[in-house]
Short mmCIF file of C-alpha atoms and ligand atoms in Angstrom, two decimals:
data_model
loop_
_atom_site.label_atom_id
_atom_site.label_comp_id
_atom_site.label_asym_id
_atom_site.label_seq_id
_atom_site.Cartn_x
_atom_site.Cartn_y
_atom_site.Cartn_z
CA MET A 1 14.19 -2.60 -12.72
CA TYR A 2 10.74 -1.04 -12.35
CA ARG A 3 10.09 2.25 -14.10
CA ILE A 4 7.83 4.83 -12.49
CA LEU A 5 6.45 8.02 -14.00
CA VAL A 6 5.62 10.87 -11.63
CA ILE A 7 3.23 13.57 -12.90
CA GLU A 8 3.45 16.38 -10.37
CA ASP A 9 3.67 20.12 -10.96
CA GLU A 10 5.32 21.06 -7.67
CA LYS A 11 9.00 20.82 -8.51
CA LYS A 12 10.17 20.20 -4.96
CA VAL A 13 7.70 17.40 -4.44
CA ALA A 14 8.52 15.83 -7.81
CA GLN A 15 12.22 15.99 -7.10
CA ALA A 16 11.86 14.55 -3.61
CA LEU A 17 9.79 11.67 -4.99
CA GLN A 18 12.27 11.03 -7.76
CA GLU A 19 15.28 11.00 -5.43
CA GLY A 20 13.54 8.95 -2.77
CA LEU A 21 12.32 6.33 -5.22
CA GLN A 22 15.67 6.15 -6.99
CA ARG A 23 17.31 5.41 -3.65
CA HIS A 24 15.00 2.41 -3.41
CA GLY A 25 16.04 1.08 -6.78
CA TYR A 26 13.30 2.46 -9.01
CA GLU A 27 13.93 4.23 -12.28
CA VAL A 28 11.93 7.46 -12.20
CA ASP A 29 10.90 10.05 -14.77
CA THR A 30 8.96 13.17 -13.90
CA ALA A 31 6.52 15.32 -15.82
CA SER A 32 5.20 18.64 -14.53
CA ASN A 33 1.96 18.75 -16.52
CA GLY A 34 -0.50 16.62 -18.44
CA GLU A 35 0.98 17.20 -21.92
CA GLU A 36 4.45 16.19 -20.82
CA GLY A 37 2.97 13.24 -18.96
CA PHE A 38 1.01 12.02 -21.97
CA PHE A 39 4.03 12.39 -24.19
CA LEU A 40 6.09 10.19 -21.89
CA LEU A 41 3.27 7.66 -21.44
CA ASN A 42 2.99 7.35 -25.21
CA THR A 43 6.68 7.08 -25.91
CA GLU A 44 8.07 5.17 -22.92
CA THR A 45 7.06 2.10 -20.98
CA TYR A 46 6.28 2.42 -17.29
CA ASP A 47 5.24 -0.05 -14.61
CA LEU A 48 3.47 2.52 -12.46
CA LEU A 49 2.17 6.09 -12.60
CA LEU A 50 2.16 8.39 -9.56
CA LEU A 51 -0.38 11.03 -10.44
CA ASP A 52 -1.06 14.36 -8.77
CA LEU A 53 -4.66 15.57 -9.13
CA MET A 54 -4.22 19.33 -9.04
CA LEU A 55 -2.22 20.11 -12.17
CA PRO A 56 -2.16 23.14 -14.48
CA GLY A 57 -4.04 22.52 -17.73
CA HIS A 58 -5.28 18.94 -17.70
CA SER A 59 -6.15 17.79 -14.19
CA GLY A 60 -5.11 14.39 -12.92
CA TYR A 61 -8.70 13.28 -13.48
CA ASP A 62 -8.48 14.25 -17.19
CA ILE A 63 -5.25 12.32 -17.55
CA LEU A 64 -6.68 9.27 -15.84
CA ARG A 65 -9.88 9.30 -17.90
CA THR A 66 -8.02 9.67 -21.18
CA MET A 67 -5.56 6.91 -20.26
CA ARG A 68 -8.31 4.46 -19.40
CA GLU A 69 -10.29 5.41 -22.54
CA LYS A 70 -7.21 4.61 -24.58
CA GLY A 71 -6.98 1.26 -22.84
CA MET A 72 -3.73 1.98 -21.00
CA LYS A 73 -3.62 -0.52 -18.16
CA ILE A 74 -0.67 0.84 -16.21
CA PRO A 75 -1.37 0.90 -12.46
CA VAL A 76 -2.10 4.43 -11.21
CA LEU A 77 -1.55 5.67 -7.68
CA ILE A 78 -3.09 9.08 -7.07
CA LEU A 79 -1.17 11.40 -4.78
CA SER A 80 -3.20 14.36 -3.73
CA ALA A 81 -3.77 16.89 -1.02
CA ARG A 82 -7.45 16.57 -1.80
CA ASP A 83 -8.15 13.85 0.68
CA SER A 84 -11.91 13.88 1.02
CA THR A 85 -13.74 10.61 0.54
CA ASP A 86 -15.41 12.05 -2.59
CA ASP A 87 -12.09 12.70 -4.32
CA LYS A 88 -10.90 9.26 -3.39
CA VAL A 89 -14.03 7.60 -4.72
CA THR A 90 -13.98 9.68 -7.92
CA GLY A 91 -10.36 8.74 -8.54
CA LEU A 92 -10.95 5.05 -7.94
CA ASP A 93 -14.11 5.14 -10.09
CA MET A 94 -12.11 6.65 -12.93
CA GLY A 95 -9.70 3.77 -12.88
CA ALA A 96 -7.02 4.65 -10.34
CA ASP A 97 -5.70 1.63 -8.45
CA ASP A 98 -4.98 3.38 -5.20
CA TYR A 99 -5.08 6.81 -3.56
CA LEU A 100 -2.70 8.36 -1.08
CA GLY A 101 -3.46 11.70 0.56
CA LYS A 102 -0.70 14.28 1.02
CA PRO A 103 1.14 14.61 3.24
CA PHE A 104 2.12 10.98 3.46
CA ALA A 105 4.94 9.04 5.05
CA PHE A 106 7.48 7.84 2.50
CA PRO A 107 7.55 4.24 3.80
CA GLU A 108 3.81 4.16 3.29
CA LEU A 109 4.23 5.24 -0.33
CA LEU A 110 6.83 2.51 -0.82
CA ALA A 111 4.49 -0.07 0.68
CA ARG A 112 1.67 0.97 -1.69
CA ILE A 113 4.00 0.89 -4.67
CA ARG A 114 5.18 -2.61 -3.80
CA VAL A 115 1.59 -3.83 -3.60
CA LEU A 116 0.66 -2.26 -6.95
CA LEU A 117 3.76 -3.55 -8.71
CA ARG A 118 3.23 -7.02 -7.32
CA ARG A 119 -0.37 -6.88 -8.47
CA GLY A 120 0.74 -5.64 -11.92
CA GLY A 121 0.73 -7.72 -15.06
CA GLN A 122 -3.05 -8.03 -14.81
CA LYS A 123 -3.04 -11.15 -12.72
CA PRO A 124 -4.58 -10.49 -9.33
CA GLU A 125 -3.09 -12.92 -6.86
CA ALA A 126 -5.81 -14.74 -5.00
CA LYS A 127 -3.55 -15.88 -2.18
CA ARG A 128 -1.20 -14.31 0.31
CA THR A 129 1.14 -16.60 2.20
CA LEU A 130 3.91 -16.66 4.76
CA ALA A 131 5.35 -19.94 6.05
CA ASP A 132 2.28 -22.18 6.57
CA LEU A 133 -0.07 -19.20 6.95
CA GLU A 134 -2.31 -18.85 3.94
CA MET A 135 -4.95 -16.24 3.14
CA ASP A 136 -7.41 -16.86 0.31
CA LEU A 137 -8.79 -13.53 -0.90
CA ILE A 138 -11.51 -15.05 -3.05
CA HIS A 139 -13.02 -17.32 -0.43
CA HIS A 140 -12.07 -14.97 2.40
CA THR A 141 -10.48 -17.76 4.42
CA VAL A 142 -7.31 -18.06 6.47
CA LYS A 143 -5.49 -21.14 7.64
CA ARG A 144 -2.23 -22.28 9.12
CA GLY A 145 -1.29 -25.65 7.74
CA ASN A 146 -4.59 -27.52 7.66
CA THR A 147 -6.17 -25.58 10.51
CA SER A 148 -8.81 -23.03 9.54
CA ILE A 149 -8.68 -19.73 11.41
CA SER A 150 -11.76 -17.60 11.85
CA LEU A 151 -11.15 -13.84 11.68
CA THR A 152 -13.40 -10.81 11.93
CA ASN A 153 -13.47 -8.56 8.86
CA LYS A 154 -11.14 -6.06 10.49
CA GLU A 155 -8.71 -8.76 11.56
CA PHE A 156 -8.80 -10.08 8.01
CA ASP A 157 -8.00 -6.62 6.57
CA LEU A 158 -5.23 -6.18 9.11
CA LEU A 159 -3.66 -9.54 8.31
CA LYS A 160 -3.99 -8.88 4.58
CA TYR A 161 -2.08 -5.64 4.92
CA LEU A 162 0.60 -7.33 7.04
CA LEU A 163 0.91 -10.15 4.51
CA GLU A 164 1.20 -7.72 1.61
CA ASN A 165 4.03 -6.05 3.49
CA LYS A 166 5.56 -9.17 5.01
CA GLU A 167 9.17 -8.95 6.17
CA GLN A 168 8.71 -5.15 6.35
CA ILE A 169 8.12 -3.16 9.49
CA VAL A 170 4.73 -1.47 9.45
CA SER A 171 4.04 1.40 11.83
CA ARG A 172 0.81 2.05 13.71
CA GLU A 173 0.40 5.13 11.55
CA MET A 174 0.47 3.02 8.40
CA LEU A 175 -2.09 0.66 9.90
CA ALA A 176 -4.30 3.56 10.99
CA ARG A 177 -4.28 5.00 7.48
CA GLN A 178 -4.39 1.81 5.46
CA VAL A 179 -6.52 -0.56 7.50
CA TRP A 180 -8.70 1.88 9.44
CA GLU A 181 -8.54 4.64 6.83
CA VAL A 182 -8.03 7.27 9.48
CA VAL A 183 -6.11 10.21 8.09
CA ASN A 184 -5.40 12.18 11.21
CA ARG A 185 -4.30 9.72 13.80
CA VAL A 186 -5.21 10.46 17.37
CA THR A 187 -3.97 8.67 20.46
CA PRO A 188 -6.89 6.26 20.97
CA MET A 189 -6.15 4.67 17.56
CA ASP A 190 -2.99 3.14 18.97
CA ASN A 191 -4.93 1.25 21.60
CA LEU A 192 -7.45 0.04 19.06
CA ILE A 193 -4.68 -1.17 16.78
CA ASP A 194 -2.88 -2.90 19.65
CA VAL A 195 -6.06 -4.67 20.70
CA HIS A 196 -6.56 -5.97 17.17
CA ILE A 197 -2.92 -7.02 16.90
CA THR A 198 -3.23 -8.93 20.17
CA ARG A 199 -6.38 -10.70 19.01
CA LEU A 200 -4.90 -11.48 15.63
CA ARG A 201 -1.74 -12.80 17.22
CA HIS A 202 -3.82 -14.97 19.55
CA LYS A 203 -5.55 -16.51 16.53
CA ILE A 204 -2.73 -16.94 14.05
CA ASP A 205 0.22 -17.53 16.36
CA GLU A 206 -0.66 -18.78 19.80
CA PRO A 207 -1.22 -22.46 18.98
CA PHE A 208 1.36 -22.50 16.17
CA GLU A 209 5.07 -22.41 15.41
CA PRO A 210 6.92 -20.50 14.14
CA LYS A 211 5.55 -17.26 15.58
CA LEU A 212 4.92 -14.80 12.76
CA LEU A 213 3.54 -11.54 14.16
CA HIS A 214 6.25 -9.66 16.01
CA THR A 215 6.27 -6.34 17.81
CA VAL A 216 9.14 -4.03 16.97
CA ARG A 217 9.46 -1.97 20.10
CA GLY A 218 8.76 1.71 19.57
CA VAL A 219 8.31 1.27 15.81
CA GLY A 220 5.43 -1.04 15.00
CA PHE A 221 5.00 -4.61 13.85
CA ILE A 222 6.41 -7.08 11.40
CA LEU A 223 4.97 -10.25 9.97
CA SER A 224 7.96 -12.48 9.48
CA ASP A 225 9.04 -16.10 9.81
CA LYS A 226 12.66 -15.05 10.18
CA ARG A 227 12.47 -13.34 13.58
CA LYS A 228 12.52 -15.02 16.94
CA ASP A 229 12.58 -11.96 19.17
CA ASN A 230 9.99 -9.72 20.75
CA HIS A 231 7.04 -11.92 20.17
CA GLY A 232 4.13 -10.37 21.93
CA SER A 233 6.19 -8.13 24.13
CA GLU A 234 5.94 -4.41 24.52
CA1 CA B 1 -0.28 19.93 -7.81
#
């Protein structure tokens, strides 16, 4: 079972995170400030840290800097209302592995956590696969079986996200935030996403079997080799 530490001073938020994550099978401890957080980090073993930035006393940045200086390699996902690009860049520069702006959708948090935990253990996976679809992150190539598939950068990012969340439904909102990095989604985003999905599907699915990229009507999309329905329809 994965153990997650949440450092968050807002009790309601911390409690909601703890309960939500426990429902998904994670073991969760919470700390409401930096001291408590450090104490737990030094005495317990965690697979992931969810870190709020705006904390009383030591800020999330202080905690992150100290952790990395001490050589703690635990993956850190920053959760913060401060969602400007500067904050995000500062956090990532200081050694955070990912950044999620509040408010966020819980399924999105779960998706990020899965990616970070999978990436954990200090061995970055160079390949993402599903059935005979294979993405090579180092050489930036995609193929199905022995057939190379040429993707634009955005299509590549989109497919990467879908592969990292394969067999899970991803919503257009998740794609807007994660692939297009748009925080406040407006209507035209949906069309842009759908256009990219259509193009991607044309490239990775049209000449091949089984079909992998499915539309889940009214919800979003799923990359799966276990579904036969809804291919390309909505
Ligand atoms: Ca806070």
